[in-house]
mmCIF file of C-alpha atoms in Angstrom:
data_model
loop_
_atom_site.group_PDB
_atom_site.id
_atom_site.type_symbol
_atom_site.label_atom_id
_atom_site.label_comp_id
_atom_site.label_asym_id
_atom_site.label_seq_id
_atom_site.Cartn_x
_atom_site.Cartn_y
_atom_site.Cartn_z
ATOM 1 C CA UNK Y 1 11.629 32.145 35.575
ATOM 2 C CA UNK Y 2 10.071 28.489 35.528
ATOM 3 C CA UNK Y 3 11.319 26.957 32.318
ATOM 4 C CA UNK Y 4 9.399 23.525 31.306
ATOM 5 C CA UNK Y 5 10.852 20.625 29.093
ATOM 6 C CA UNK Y 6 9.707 18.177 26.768
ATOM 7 C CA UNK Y 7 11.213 14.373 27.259
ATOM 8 C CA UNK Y 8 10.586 10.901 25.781
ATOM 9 C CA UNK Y 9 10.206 7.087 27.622
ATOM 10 C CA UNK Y 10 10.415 3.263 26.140
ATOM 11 C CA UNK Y 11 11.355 0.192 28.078
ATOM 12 C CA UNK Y 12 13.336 -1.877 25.872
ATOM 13 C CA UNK Y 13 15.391 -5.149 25.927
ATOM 14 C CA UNK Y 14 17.130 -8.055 23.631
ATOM 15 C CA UNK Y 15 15.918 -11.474 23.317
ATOM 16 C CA UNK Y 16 19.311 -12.695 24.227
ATOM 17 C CA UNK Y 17 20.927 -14.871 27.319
ATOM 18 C CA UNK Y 18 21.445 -13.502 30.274
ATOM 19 C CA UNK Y 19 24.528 -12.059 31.705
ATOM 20 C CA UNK Y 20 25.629 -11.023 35.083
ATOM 21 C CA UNK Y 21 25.710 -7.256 36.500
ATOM 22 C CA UNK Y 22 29.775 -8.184 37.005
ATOM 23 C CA UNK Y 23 29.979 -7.525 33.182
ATOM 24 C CA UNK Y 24 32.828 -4.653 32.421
ATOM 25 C CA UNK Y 25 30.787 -2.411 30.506
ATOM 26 C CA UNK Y 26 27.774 -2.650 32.104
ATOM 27 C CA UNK Y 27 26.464 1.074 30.707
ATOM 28 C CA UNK Y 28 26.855 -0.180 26.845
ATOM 29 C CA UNK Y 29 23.746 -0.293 25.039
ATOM 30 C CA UNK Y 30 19.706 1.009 25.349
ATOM 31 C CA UNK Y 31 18.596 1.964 28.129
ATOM 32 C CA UNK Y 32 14.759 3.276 27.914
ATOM 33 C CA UNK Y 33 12.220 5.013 30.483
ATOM 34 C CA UNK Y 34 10.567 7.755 31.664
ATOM 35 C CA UNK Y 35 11.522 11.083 32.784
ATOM 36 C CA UNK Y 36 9.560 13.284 35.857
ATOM 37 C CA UNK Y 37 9.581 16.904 36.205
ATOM 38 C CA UNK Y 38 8.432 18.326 39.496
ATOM 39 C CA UNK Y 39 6.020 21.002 38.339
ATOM 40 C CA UNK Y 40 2.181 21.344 37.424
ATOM 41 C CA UNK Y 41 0.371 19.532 34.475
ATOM 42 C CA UNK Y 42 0.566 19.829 31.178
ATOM 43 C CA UNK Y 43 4.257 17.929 30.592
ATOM 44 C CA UNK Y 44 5.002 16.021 34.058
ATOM 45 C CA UNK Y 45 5.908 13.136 32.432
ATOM 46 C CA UNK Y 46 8.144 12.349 29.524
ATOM 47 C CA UNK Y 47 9.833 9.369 27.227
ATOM 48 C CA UNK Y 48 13.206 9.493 27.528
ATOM 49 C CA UNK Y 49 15.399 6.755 25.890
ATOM 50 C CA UNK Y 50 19.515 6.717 26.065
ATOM 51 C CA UNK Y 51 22.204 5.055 23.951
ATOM 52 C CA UNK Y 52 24.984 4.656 25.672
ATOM 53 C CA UNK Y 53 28.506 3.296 25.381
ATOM 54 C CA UNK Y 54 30.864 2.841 28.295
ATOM 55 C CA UNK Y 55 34.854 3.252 27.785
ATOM 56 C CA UNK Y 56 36.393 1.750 30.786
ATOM 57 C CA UNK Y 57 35.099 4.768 33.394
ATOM 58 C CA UNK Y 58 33.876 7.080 30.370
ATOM 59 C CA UNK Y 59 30.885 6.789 29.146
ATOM 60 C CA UNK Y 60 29.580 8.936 25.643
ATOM 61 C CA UNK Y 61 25.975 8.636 23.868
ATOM 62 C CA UNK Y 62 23.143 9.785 23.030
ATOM 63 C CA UNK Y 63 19.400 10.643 24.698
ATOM 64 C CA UNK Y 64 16.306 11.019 23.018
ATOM 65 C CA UNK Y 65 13.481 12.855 24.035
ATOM 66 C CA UNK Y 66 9.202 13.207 23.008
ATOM 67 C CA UNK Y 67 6.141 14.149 24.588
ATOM 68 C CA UNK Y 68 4.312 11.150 26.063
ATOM 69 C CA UNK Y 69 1.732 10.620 23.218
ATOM 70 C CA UNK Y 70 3.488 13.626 21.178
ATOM 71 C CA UNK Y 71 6.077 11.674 19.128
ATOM 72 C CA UNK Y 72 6.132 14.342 16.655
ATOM 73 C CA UNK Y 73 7.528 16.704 19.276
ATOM 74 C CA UNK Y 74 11.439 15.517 20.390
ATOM 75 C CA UNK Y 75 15.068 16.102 20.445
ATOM 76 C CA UNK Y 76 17.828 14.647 20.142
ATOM 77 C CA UNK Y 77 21.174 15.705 22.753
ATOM 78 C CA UNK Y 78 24.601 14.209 22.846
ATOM 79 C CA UNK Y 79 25.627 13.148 26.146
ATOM 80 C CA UNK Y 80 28.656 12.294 28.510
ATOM 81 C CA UNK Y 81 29.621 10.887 32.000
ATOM 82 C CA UNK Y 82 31.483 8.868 33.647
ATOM 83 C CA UNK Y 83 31.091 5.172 35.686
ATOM 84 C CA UNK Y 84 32.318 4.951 39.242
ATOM 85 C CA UNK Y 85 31.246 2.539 41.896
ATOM 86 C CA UNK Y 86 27.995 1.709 40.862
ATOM 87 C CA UNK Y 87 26.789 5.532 39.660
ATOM 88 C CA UNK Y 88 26.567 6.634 36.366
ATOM 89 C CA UNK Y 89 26.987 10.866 36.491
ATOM 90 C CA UNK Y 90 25.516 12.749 33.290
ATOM 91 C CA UNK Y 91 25.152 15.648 31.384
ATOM 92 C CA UNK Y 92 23.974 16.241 28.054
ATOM 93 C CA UNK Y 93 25.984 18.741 26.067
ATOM 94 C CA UNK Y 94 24.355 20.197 23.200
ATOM 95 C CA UNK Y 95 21.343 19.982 21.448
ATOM 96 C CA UNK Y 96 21.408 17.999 18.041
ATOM 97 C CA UNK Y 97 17.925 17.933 16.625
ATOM 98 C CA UNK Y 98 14.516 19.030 18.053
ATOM 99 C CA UNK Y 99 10.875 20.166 17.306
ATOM 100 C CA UNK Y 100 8.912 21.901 19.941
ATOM 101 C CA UNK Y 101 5.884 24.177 20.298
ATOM 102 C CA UNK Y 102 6.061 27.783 20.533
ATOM 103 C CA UNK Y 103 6.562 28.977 24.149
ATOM 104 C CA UNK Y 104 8.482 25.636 25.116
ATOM 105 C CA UNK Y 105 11.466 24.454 24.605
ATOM 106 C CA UNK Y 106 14.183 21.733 25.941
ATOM 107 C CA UNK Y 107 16.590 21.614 28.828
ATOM 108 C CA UNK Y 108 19.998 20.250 28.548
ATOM 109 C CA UNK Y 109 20.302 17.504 31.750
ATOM 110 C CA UNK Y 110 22.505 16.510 34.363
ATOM 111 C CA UNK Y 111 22.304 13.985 36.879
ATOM 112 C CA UNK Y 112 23.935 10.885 39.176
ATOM 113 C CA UNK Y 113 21.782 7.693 38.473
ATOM 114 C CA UNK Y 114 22.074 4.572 40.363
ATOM 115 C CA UNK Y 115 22.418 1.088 39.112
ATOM 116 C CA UNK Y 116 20.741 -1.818 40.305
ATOM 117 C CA UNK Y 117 19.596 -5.162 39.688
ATOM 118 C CA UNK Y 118 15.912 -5.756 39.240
ATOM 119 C CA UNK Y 119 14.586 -9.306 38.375
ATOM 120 C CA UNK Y 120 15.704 -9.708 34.868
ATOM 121 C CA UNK Y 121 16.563 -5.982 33.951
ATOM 122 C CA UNK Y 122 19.226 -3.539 35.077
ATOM 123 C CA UNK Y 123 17.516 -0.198 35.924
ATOM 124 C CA UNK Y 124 19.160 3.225 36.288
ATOM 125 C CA UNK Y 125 17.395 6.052 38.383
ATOM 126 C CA UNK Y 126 17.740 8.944 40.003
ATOM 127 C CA UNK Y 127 17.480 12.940 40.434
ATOM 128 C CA UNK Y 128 18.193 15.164 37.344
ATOM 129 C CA UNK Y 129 18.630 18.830 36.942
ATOM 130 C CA UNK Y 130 19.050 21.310 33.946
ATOM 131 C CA UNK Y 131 19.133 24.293 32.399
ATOM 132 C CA UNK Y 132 17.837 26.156 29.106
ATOM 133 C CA UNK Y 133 19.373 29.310 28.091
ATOM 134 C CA UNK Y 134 21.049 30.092 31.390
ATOM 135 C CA UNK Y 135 17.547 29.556 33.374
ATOM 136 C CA UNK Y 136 17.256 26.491 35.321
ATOM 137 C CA UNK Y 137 14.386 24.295 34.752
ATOM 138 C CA UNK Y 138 12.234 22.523 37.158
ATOM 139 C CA UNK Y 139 14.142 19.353 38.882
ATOM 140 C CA UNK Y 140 13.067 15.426 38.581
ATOM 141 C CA UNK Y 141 13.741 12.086 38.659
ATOM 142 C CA UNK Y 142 14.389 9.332 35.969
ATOM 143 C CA UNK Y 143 14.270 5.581 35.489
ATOM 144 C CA UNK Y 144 15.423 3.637 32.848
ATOM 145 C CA UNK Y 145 16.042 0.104 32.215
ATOM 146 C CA UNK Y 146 17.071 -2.391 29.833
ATOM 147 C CA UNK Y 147 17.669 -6.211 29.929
ATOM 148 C CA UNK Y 148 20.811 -7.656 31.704
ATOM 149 C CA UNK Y 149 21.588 -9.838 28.149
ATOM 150 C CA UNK Y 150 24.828 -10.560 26.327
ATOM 151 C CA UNK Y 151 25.055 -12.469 22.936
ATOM 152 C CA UNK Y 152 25.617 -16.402 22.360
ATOM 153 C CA UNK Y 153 28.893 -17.168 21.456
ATOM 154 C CA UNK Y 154 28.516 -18.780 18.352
ATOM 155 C CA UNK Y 155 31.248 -20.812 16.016
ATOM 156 C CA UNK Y 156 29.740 -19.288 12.903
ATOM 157 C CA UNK Y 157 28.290 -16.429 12.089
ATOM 158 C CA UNK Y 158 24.354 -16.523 12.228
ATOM 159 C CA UNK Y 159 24.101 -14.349 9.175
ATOM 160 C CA UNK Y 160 25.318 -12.269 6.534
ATOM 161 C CA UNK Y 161 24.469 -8.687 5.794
ATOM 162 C CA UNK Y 162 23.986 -7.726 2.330
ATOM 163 C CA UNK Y 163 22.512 -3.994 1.344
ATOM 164 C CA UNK Y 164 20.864 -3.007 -2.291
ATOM 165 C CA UNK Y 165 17.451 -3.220 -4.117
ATOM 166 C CA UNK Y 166 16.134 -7.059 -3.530
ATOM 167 C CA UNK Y 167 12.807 -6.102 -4.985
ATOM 168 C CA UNK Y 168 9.484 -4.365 -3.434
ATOM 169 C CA UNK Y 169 6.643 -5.344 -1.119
ATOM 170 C CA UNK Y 170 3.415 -3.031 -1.575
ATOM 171 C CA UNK Y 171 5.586 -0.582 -3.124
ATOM 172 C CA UNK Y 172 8.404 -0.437 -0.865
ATOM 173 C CA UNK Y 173 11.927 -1.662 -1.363
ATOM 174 C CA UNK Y 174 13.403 -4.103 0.298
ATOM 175 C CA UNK Y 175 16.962 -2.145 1.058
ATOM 176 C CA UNK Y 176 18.727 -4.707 3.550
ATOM 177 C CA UNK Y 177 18.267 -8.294 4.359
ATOM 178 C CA UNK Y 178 20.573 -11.001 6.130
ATOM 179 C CA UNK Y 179 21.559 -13.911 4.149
ATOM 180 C CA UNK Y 180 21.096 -16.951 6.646
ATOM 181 C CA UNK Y 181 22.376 -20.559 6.260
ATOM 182 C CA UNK Y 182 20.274 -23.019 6.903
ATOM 183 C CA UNK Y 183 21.027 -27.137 7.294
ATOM 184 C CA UNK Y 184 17.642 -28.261 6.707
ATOM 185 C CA UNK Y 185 14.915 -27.498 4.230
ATOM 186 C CA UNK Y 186 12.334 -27.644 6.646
ATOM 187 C CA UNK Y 187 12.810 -25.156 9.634
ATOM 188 C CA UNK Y 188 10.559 -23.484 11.855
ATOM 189 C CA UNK Y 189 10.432 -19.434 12.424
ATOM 190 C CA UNK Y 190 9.815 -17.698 15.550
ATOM 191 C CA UNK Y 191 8.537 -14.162 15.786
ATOM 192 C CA UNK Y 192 7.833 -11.804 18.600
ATOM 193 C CA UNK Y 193 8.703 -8.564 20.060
ATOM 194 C CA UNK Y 194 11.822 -9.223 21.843
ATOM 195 C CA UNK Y 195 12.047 -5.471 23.390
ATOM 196 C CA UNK Y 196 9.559 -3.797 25.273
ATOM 197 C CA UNK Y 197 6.312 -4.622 23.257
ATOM 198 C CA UNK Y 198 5.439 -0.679 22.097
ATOM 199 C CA UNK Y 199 2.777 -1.449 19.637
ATOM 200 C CA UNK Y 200 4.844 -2.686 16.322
ATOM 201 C CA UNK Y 201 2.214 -4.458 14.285
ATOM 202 C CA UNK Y 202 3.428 -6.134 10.817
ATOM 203 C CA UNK Y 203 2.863 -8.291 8.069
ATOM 204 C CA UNK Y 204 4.923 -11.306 7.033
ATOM 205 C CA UNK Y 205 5.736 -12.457 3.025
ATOM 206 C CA UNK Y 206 7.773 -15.697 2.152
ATOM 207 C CA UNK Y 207 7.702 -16.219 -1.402
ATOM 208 C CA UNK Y 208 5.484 -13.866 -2.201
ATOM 209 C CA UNK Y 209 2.814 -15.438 -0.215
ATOM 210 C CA UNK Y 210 1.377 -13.832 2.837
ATOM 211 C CA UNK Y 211 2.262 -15.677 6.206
ATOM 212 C CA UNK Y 212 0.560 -12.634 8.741
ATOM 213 C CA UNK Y 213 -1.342 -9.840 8.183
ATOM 214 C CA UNK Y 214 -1.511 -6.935 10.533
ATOM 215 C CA UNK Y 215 -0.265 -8.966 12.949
ATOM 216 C CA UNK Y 216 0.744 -6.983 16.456
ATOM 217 C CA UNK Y 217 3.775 -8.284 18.033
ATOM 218 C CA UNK Y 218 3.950 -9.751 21.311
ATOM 219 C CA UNK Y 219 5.893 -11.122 23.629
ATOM 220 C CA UNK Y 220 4.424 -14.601 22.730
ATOM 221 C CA UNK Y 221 6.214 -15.973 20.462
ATOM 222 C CA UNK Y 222 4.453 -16.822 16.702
ATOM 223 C CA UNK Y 223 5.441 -19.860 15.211
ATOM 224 C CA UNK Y 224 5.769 -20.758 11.768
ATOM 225 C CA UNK Y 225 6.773 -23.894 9.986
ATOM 226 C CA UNK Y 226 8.567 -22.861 6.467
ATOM 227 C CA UNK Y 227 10.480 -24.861 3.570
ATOM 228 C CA UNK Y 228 13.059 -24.037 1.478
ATOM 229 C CA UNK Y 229 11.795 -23.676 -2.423
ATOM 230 C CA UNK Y 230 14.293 -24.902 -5.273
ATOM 231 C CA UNK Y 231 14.512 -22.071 -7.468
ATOM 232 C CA UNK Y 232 12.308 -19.252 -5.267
ATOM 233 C CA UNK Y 233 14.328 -16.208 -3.090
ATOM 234 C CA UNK Y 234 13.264 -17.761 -0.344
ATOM 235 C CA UNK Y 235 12.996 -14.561 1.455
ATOM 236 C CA UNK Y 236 11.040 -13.403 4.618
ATOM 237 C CA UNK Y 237 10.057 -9.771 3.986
ATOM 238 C CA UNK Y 238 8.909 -7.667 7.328
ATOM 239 C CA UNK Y 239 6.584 -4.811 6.097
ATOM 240 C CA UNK Y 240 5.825 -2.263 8.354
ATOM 241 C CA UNK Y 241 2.206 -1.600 9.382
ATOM 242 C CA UNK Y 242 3.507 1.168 11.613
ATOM 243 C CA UNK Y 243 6.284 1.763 13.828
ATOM 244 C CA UNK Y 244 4.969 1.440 17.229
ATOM 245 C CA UNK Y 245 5.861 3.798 19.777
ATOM 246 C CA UNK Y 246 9.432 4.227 18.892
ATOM 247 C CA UNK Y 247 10.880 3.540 15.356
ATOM 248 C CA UNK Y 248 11.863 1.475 13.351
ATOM 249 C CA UNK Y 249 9.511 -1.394 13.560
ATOM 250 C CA UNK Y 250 11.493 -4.414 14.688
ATOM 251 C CA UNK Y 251 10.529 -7.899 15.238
ATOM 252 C CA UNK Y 252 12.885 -10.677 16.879
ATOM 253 C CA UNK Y 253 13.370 -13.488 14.902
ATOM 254 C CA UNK Y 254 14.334 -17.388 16.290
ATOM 255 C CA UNK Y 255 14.515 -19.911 14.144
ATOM 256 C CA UNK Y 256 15.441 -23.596 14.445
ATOM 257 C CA UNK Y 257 16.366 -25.930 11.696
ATOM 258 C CA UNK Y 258 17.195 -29.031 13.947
ATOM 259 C CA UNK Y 259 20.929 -28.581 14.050
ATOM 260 C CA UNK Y 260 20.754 -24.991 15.096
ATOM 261 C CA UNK Y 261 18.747 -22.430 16.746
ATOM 262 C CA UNK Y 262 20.031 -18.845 16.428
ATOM 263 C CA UNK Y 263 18.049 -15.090 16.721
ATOM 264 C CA UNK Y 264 17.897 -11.818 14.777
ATOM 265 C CA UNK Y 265 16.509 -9.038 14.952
ATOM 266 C CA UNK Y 266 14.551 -7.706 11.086
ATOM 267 C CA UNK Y 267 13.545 -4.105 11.168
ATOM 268 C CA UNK Y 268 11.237 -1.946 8.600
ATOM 269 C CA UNK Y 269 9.897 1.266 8.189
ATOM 270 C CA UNK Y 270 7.057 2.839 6.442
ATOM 271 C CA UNK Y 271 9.187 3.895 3.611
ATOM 272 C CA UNK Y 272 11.557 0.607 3.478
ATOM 273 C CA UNK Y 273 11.487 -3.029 4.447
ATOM 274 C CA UNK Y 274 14.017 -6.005 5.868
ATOM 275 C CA UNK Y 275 14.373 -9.454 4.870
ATOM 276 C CA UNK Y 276 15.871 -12.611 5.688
ATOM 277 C CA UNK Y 277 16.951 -15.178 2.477
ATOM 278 C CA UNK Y 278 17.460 -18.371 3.953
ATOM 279 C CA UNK Y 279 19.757 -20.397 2.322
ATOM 280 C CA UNK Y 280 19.968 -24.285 2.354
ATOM 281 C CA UNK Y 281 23.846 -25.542 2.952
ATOM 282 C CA UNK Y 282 24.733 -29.283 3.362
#
């Protein structure tokens, strides 16, 4: 009995420095791609996306799972294997959350994937093999990637996190923002799609005032000059005109203020957004 799946695929990667393969934990973190089945059309390919932390030699996460231009169909597995010589071995062991057609359904996986360095991202790949109620389903292969990047070490924090009800945009409340010191009124704001660009397209508000509209993010990076208003939030809202291929919508954010230059990440949905209240300190 041939028993088909349904899987999910990003690419996605942090705006940060880069860091060499050498790194201890080299598994930690998201790792996105696509997933192959070897069987007839329809569902041959599939999005798969894994987040994954590594444990010395064990590793534990989570993979994610959608028909390619299907979003609405998915599941969600909990996963575990283990890191030895340069192979990461897999299986996924239960089924958290899914939604699937009638007639289909989803395969719990298993696999050895291979890691190697490839320009500026690490990429895992390899064969897979699974089963779904006993049966086995068709074999495959898998890639997934995600940028060889660690953090800058910084003295001071590059922001605080603060969570409550800091007002609406269009309706929506703004649930989360970072509170971010800044040593210069003037300052200049940086924003792009620091991941794999999947089609996030936003607006921008500083003081109530519109800065982009429908704007889809890039890798090219946006700038925009901004001041520091006595007496005004001074808050950078991100609304979310959609969520792109894989949610939330999230937008990297650099900004420079001639003493420093630090980056963040500000994420919104359709339901909630993020903001950043810049703060001037002498």
């Amino acid at each position: 009995m041939r028993k088909r799946i349904l899987t999910l695929f990003v690419l996605l990667a942090s705006h940060l420095p880069m860091a060499t393969m050498a790194q201890t934990q080299p598994l930690t973190g998201r790792w996105m791609g696509k997933l192959y089945q070897n069987q007839e059309q329809p569902f041959m390919e599939y999005n798969l996306r894994m987040e994954l932390k590594q444990t010395g030699t064990r590793v534990t996460g989570i993979s994610y799972i959608s028909l390619i231009n299907r979003s609405e169909l998915f599941a969600k597995m909990e996963l575990e294997g283990r890191w030895d010589k340069g192979v990461f071995s897999f299986h996924e062991i239960t089924l958290i959350d899914s939604k699937h057609t009638d007639g289909w359904g989803w395969c719990l996986k298993a696999g050895e994937l291979k890691l190697e360095q490839v320009g500026e991202y690490q990429r895992l790949s390899g064969k897979w093999e699974g089963y779904m109620d006993d049966f086995p389903c068709k074999p495959g292969t898998l890639t997934l990637e995600k940028l060889n990047q660690q953090p800058k070490v910084a003295a001071d924090p590059v922001a605080v996190d603060t969570k409550g009800n800091f007002g609406t945009v269009n309706g929506r409340t703004i649930t989360h923002q970072k509170e971010v010191p800044m040593y210069n009124e003037a300052f200049t704001v940086y924003v792009y799609d620091g991941d794999k660009v999947d089609g996030d397209i936003i607006s921008l508000q500083y003081n109530g005032v519109w800065l982009l509209k429908k704007y889809p993010l890039s890798k090219s990076k946006k700038a925009l000059r901004l001041e520091i208003e006595p007496g005004a939030e001074n808050q950078l809202v991100l609304f979310a005109e959609n969520v792109g291929t894989y949610a939330p919508n999230t937008a990297a954010i650099t900004f420079f203020d001639g003493k420093q230059e630090k980056n963040l990440n500000l994420s919104s949905d359709l339901s909630t957004s993020g903001a950043l209240k810049f703060v001037f300190t002498k």
